[in-house]
PDB file of C-alpha atoms in Angstrom:
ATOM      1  CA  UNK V   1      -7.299  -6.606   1.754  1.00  0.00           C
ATOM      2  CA  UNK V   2      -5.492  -9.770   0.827  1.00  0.00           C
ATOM      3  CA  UNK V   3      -1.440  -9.337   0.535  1.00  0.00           C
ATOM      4  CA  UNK V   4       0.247 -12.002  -0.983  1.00  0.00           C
ATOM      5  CA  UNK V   5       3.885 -13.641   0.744  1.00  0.00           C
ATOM      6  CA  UNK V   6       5.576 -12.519  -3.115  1.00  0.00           C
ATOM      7  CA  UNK V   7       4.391  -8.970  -2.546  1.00  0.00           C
ATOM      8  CA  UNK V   8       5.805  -9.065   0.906  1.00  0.00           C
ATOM      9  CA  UNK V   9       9.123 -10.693  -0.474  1.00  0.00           C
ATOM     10  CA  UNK V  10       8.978  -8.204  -3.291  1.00  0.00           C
ATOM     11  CA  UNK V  11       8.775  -4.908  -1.177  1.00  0.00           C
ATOM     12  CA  UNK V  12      11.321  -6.160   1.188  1.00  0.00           C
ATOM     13  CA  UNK V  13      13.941  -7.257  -2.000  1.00  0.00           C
ATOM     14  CA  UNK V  14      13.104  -3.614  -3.071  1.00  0.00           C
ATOM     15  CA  UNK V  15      14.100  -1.795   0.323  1.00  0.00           C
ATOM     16  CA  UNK V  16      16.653  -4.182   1.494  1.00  0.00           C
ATOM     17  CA  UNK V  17      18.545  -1.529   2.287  1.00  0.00           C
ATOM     18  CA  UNK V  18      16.176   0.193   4.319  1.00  0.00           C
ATOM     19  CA  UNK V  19      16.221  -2.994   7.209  1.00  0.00           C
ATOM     20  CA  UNK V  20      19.118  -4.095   6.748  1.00  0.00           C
ATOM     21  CA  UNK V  21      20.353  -0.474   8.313  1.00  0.00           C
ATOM     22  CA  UNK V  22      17.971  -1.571  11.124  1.00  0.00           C
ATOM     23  CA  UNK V  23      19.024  -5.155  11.322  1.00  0.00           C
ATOM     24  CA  UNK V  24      15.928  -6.794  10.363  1.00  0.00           C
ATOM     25  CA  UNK V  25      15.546  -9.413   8.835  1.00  0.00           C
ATOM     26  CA  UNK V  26      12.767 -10.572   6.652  1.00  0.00           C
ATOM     27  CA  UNK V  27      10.616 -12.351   9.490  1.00  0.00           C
ATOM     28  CA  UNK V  28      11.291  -9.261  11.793  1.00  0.00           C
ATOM     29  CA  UNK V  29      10.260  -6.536   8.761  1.00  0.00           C
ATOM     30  CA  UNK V  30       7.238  -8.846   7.763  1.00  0.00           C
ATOM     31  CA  UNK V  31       4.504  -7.638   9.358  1.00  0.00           C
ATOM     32  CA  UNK V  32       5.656  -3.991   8.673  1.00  0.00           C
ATOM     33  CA  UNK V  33       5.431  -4.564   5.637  1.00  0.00           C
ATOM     34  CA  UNK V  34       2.667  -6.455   5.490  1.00  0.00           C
ATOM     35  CA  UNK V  35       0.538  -3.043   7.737  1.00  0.00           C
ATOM     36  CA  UNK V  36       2.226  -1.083   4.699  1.00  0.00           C
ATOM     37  CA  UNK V  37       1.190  -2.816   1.441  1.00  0.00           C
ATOM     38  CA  UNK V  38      -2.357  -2.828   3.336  1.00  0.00           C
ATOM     39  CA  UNK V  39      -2.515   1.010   3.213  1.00  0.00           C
ATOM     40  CA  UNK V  40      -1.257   1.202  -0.382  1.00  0.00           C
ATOM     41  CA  UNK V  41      -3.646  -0.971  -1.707  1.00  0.00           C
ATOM     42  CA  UNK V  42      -6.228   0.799   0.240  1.00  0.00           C
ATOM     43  CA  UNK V  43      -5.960   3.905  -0.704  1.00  0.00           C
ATOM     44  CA  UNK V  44      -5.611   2.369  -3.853  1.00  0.00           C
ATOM     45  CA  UNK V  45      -8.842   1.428  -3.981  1.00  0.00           C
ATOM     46  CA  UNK V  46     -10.330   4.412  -1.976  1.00  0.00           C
ATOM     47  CA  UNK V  47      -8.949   6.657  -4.678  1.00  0.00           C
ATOM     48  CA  UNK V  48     -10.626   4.641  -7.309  1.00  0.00           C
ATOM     49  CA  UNK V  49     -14.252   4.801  -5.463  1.00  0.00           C
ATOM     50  CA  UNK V  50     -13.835   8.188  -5.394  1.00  0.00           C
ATOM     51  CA  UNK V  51     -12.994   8.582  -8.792  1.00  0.00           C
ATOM     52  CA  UNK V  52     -16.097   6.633  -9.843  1.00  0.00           C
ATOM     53  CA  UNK V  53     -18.127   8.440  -7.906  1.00  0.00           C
ATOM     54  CA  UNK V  54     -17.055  11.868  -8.999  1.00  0.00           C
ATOM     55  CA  UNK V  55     -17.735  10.699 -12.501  1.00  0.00           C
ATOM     56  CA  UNK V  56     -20.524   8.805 -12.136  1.00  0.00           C
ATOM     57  CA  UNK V  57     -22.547  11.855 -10.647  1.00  0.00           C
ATOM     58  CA  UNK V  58     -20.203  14.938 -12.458  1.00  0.00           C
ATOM     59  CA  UNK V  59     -19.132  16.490  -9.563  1.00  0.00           C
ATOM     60  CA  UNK V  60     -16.155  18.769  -8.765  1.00  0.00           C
ATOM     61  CA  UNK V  61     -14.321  19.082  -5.834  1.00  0.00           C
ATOM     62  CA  UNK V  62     -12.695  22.679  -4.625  1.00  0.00           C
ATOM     63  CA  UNK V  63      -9.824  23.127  -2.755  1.00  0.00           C
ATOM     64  CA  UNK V  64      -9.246  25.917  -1.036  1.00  0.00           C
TER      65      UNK V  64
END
């Protein structure tokens, strides 16, 4: 999964805050990030495989 340096500059603009409480700056908070866009677009994608899938062959899911 491909992140791209303006997403990375993007989240951190977003949650400045966030490591600027933890004195980070953006090289320090990079690779966080980086680890954390990874999982969003992941499950991104896993979510819309399983979606597919579901549809594709008309099947429910139960939760109990």
């Amino acid at each position: 999964i491909n992140i791209k340096e303006e997403e990375i500059k993007d989240y951190y603009n977003k949650h400045r805050g966030k490591f600027e409480n933890e004195n980070k700056t953006f090289d320090e908070a990079k690779s966080y990030i980086e680890k954390v866009l990874r999982m969003e677009k992941f499950k991104e994608r896993r979510n819309k495989i399983r979606d597919e899938l579901l549809k594709k062959y008309n099947t429910i899911i139960y939760d109990k």
